[in-house]
XYZ file of C-alpha atoms in Angstrom:
222
model
C -2.547 16.657 29.119
C 1.656 15.460 30.053
C -0.200 11.788 29.593
C -2.149 12.426 26.461
C 1.386 13.849 25.486
C 3.704 11.408 26.329
C 0.896 8.748 24.083
C 1.179 10.581 21.217
C 5.116 10.360 21.383
C 4.979 7.136 22.054
C 2.353 6.270 18.952
C 4.638 8.679 16.865
C 7.864 6.643 17.796
C 6.324 3.379 17.300
C 5.335 4.445 14.040
C 8.490 5.628 12.980
C 9.744 2.603 13.922
C 7.881 0.453 11.903
C 8.989 2.712 8.851
C 12.074 2.695 9.668
C 12.416 -1.193 9.592
C 9.956 -1.833 6.686
C 12.733 0.781 4.779
C 15.197 -1.490 5.996
C 13.987 -4.564 4.751
C 12.728 -3.634 1.515
C 16.066 -2.347 0.630
C 17.887 -5.122 1.170
C 15.223 -7.337 -0.676
C 15.146 -5.050 -3.664
C 18.965 -4.428 -3.904
C 19.421 -8.556 -3.862
C 16.257 -8.862 -6.445
C 18.113 -6.387 -8.914
C 21.562 -7.430 -8.741
C 21.671 -11.448 -8.161
C 20.007 -14.210 -10.058
C 18.219 -16.701 -7.622
C 20.199 -19.432 -6.295
C 23.491 -17.449 -6.447
C 25.941 -16.751 -3.359
C 28.376 -14.050 -2.401
C 30.248 -15.391 0.611
C 30.725 -12.581 2.910
C 32.500 -15.098 5.823
C 32.661 -18.493 6.237
C 29.843 -18.473 8.412
C 27.848 -15.510 6.872
C 26.786 -15.555 2.919
C 24.213 -14.012 0.906
C 22.372 -16.105 -0.623
C 19.181 -15.173 -2.728
C 16.471 -17.501 -2.717
C 12.689 -16.840 -2.332
C 9.869 -18.666 -1.217
C 6.290 -19.103 -1.275
C 5.838 -19.824 2.770
C 6.089 -18.326 5.926
C 9.309 -16.981 8.054
C 12.241 -18.936 7.184
C 10.772 -20.475 4.304
C 7.902 -23.273 6.519
C 5.360 -23.561 4.156
C 1.456 -24.133 5.205
C -1.465 -24.399 2.424
C -1.881 -22.228 -0.663
C -0.186 -18.979 -1.383
C -3.395 -17.099 -1.424
C -4.683 -18.212 1.823
C -1.391 -17.763 3.706
C -0.736 -14.215 2.369
C -4.612 -13.236 3.133
C -3.811 -15.059 6.674
C -0.512 -12.767 7.312
C -2.725 -9.566 6.551
C -5.338 -10.456 8.877
C -2.280 -10.686 11.809
C -0.489 -8.146 11.304
C -3.614 -5.933 10.886
C -5.216 -7.241 14.038
C -1.600 -6.578 15.741
C -1.454 -3.275 14.524
C -4.775 -2.888 16.243
C -4.115 -4.018 19.335
C -0.777 -2.012 19.197
C -2.365 1.101 18.966
C -4.875 0.663 21.279
C -2.619 -0.287 24.138
C -0.426 2.777 23.289
C -3.440 4.540 23.785
C -3.965 3.220 27.598
C -1.089 5.071 28.219
C -0.039 1.829 30.825
C 2.867 0.000 29.714
C 6.401 1.036 28.708
C 7.703 1.990 25.221
C 10.020 -1.089 25.221
C 7.441 -3.311 25.173
C 5.296 -1.260 22.352
C 8.606 -1.469 20.695
C 8.929 -5.395 20.825
C 5.424 -5.808 19.373
C 6.394 -2.735 16.805
C 9.053 -5.442 15.992
C 6.819 -8.339 15.148
C 4.527 -6.080 12.975
C 7.641 -4.088 11.105
C 8.748 -7.621 10.189
C 4.856 -9.278 9.261
C 4.298 -6.346 6.927
C 7.433 -6.358 5.224
C 6.772 -10.122 4.300
C 3.197 -9.100 3.020
C 4.877 -6.756 0.680
C 6.958 -8.755 -1.177
C 3.581 -11.132 -1.223
C 1.296 -8.016 -2.675
C 3.629 -6.212 -4.915
C 6.427 -8.231 -6.086
C 4.777 -10.268 -8.617
C 3.285 -7.806 -10.645
C 6.139 -5.426 -10.423
C 9.067 -7.701 -10.965
C 10.469 -10.330 -13.489
C 11.433 -13.703 -12.583
C 14.598 -14.455 -11.109
C 15.129 -17.244 -12.289
C 17.935 -17.664 -14.993
C 18.723 -13.745 -15.140
C 18.578 -10.639 -12.270
C 15.175 -9.283 -12.088
C 13.686 -6.313 -13.559
C 10.923 -3.371 -12.374
C 8.233 -3.356 -14.681
C 5.045 -1.630 -15.163
C 1.960 -2.889 -13.321
C 0.966 -6.514 -14.305
C 4.015 -7.361 -16.347
C 5.768 -8.926 -13.569
C 6.522 -12.847 -13.024
C 2.486 -13.488 -11.029
C -0.571 -12.137 -9.916
C -1.410 -9.786 -6.925
C -1.642 -11.304 -3.373
C 0.798 -14.291 -5.342
C 4.438 -13.126 -4.677
C 7.020 -14.642 -3.453
C 8.725 -13.204 -0.220
C 13.137 -12.653 -1.110
C 15.418 -14.067 1.504
C 19.161 -13.929 1.259
C 20.729 -14.050 5.125
C 22.769 -17.582 5.516
C 24.577 -18.137 8.444
C 25.880 -22.176 7.976
C 27.735 -20.914 11.607
C 28.628 -24.867 11.995
C 29.346 -27.729 9.196
C 29.921 -31.401 10.215
C 28.632 -34.674 9.484
C 26.226 -36.871 12.163
C 28.126 -39.769 13.513
C 28.018 -42.960 12.310
C 25.902 -44.422 15.415
C 22.950 -42.036 14.802
C 20.088 -43.538 14.031
C 18.824 -41.127 11.262
C 21.110 -39.468 8.678
C 24.448 -41.399 9.921
C 27.505 -39.987 8.207
C 25.254 -36.834 5.987
C 26.118 -33.802 6.304
C 25.204 -30.977 8.787
C 24.481 -27.758 8.474
C 23.889 -25.008 11.819
C 22.383 -23.272 10.968
C 20.670 -23.812 7.749
C 17.405 -21.589 7.006
C 17.853 -19.143 4.985
C 15.997 -15.860 6.041
C 15.574 -12.157 5.697
C 15.427 -9.106 7.708
C 11.868 -8.875 8.528
C 11.946 -12.493 9.394
C 14.593 -10.988 12.074
C 12.521 -8.496 13.433
C 9.784 -11.058 14.214
C 11.673 -13.181 15.325
C 13.327 -11.094 17.751
C 10.006 -9.423 18.810
C 8.746 -12.189 19.819
C 11.689 -13.639 22.005
C 11.885 -10.323 23.762
C 7.989 -10.523 24.866
C 8.791 -14.174 25.940
C 11.210 -13.613 27.721
C 10.603 -9.969 29.315
C 6.986 -9.665 28.404
C 4.670 -12.589 28.909
C 3.060 -10.977 31.901
C 2.762 -7.593 30.287
C 1.076 -9.265 27.263
C -1.072 -10.591 29.453
C -2.426 -7.531 31.438
C -2.481 -5.920 28.279
C -5.134 -8.717 26.508
C -7.171 -8.439 29.976
C -7.248 -4.647 29.870
C -8.342 -4.628 26.417
C -10.770 -7.067 27.336
C -11.915 -5.045 30.387
C -12.633 -1.983 28.635
C -14.413 -3.508 25.382
C -17.001 -5.490 27.665
C -16.956 -1.942 29.946
C -17.780 0.224 26.800
C -20.662 -3.109 25.209
C -22.788 -2.774 28.533
C -25.317 -0.176 28.812
C -25.876 2.706 31.109
C -27.818 1.620 33.970
C -31.215 4.071 33.803
């Protein structure tokens, strides 16, 4: 009874955590999209700026393959991740912090999926004017073709490559140059935490689920 209650509590906590992260992600994106023109920048400090860009790729603006295939891959990957999370929570074998790290990755993935699924349908273009929320189908793109909104920019160090550098000699250099969003930061934080603190736990969880799958698929002896 106690173990079952604890499992349900962990499941509810993780679900609430994912929903909270999704709300934060979407609120920040919608605020930027409906108040700024693409390419516009607000300087918060010399090393932190709100810089509105849109991309059709993965986290941090990485682009691989077609937009449609990338969106479908995201949906499949995050659905599998959510299924994995629910399964291991129901085992009751692992700690809440481990579940929350996985929840970070899943929330971040679904946050960017929402942009891809719906933004093209319900927002006008941000090129040259602030985007407007419109009726379904009146937006700048089709279903599954929405662009991901990025806005967090941390040019912490601005310098130039030394003259003796074999590449880009004398050219400007910025660290950290990627522009990303809250969902990207959730994915990065969750993955780093899993790699640093839960590598063995991830392996154990996968092995446990494989054993359960094998035992459930083996017919009982007569």
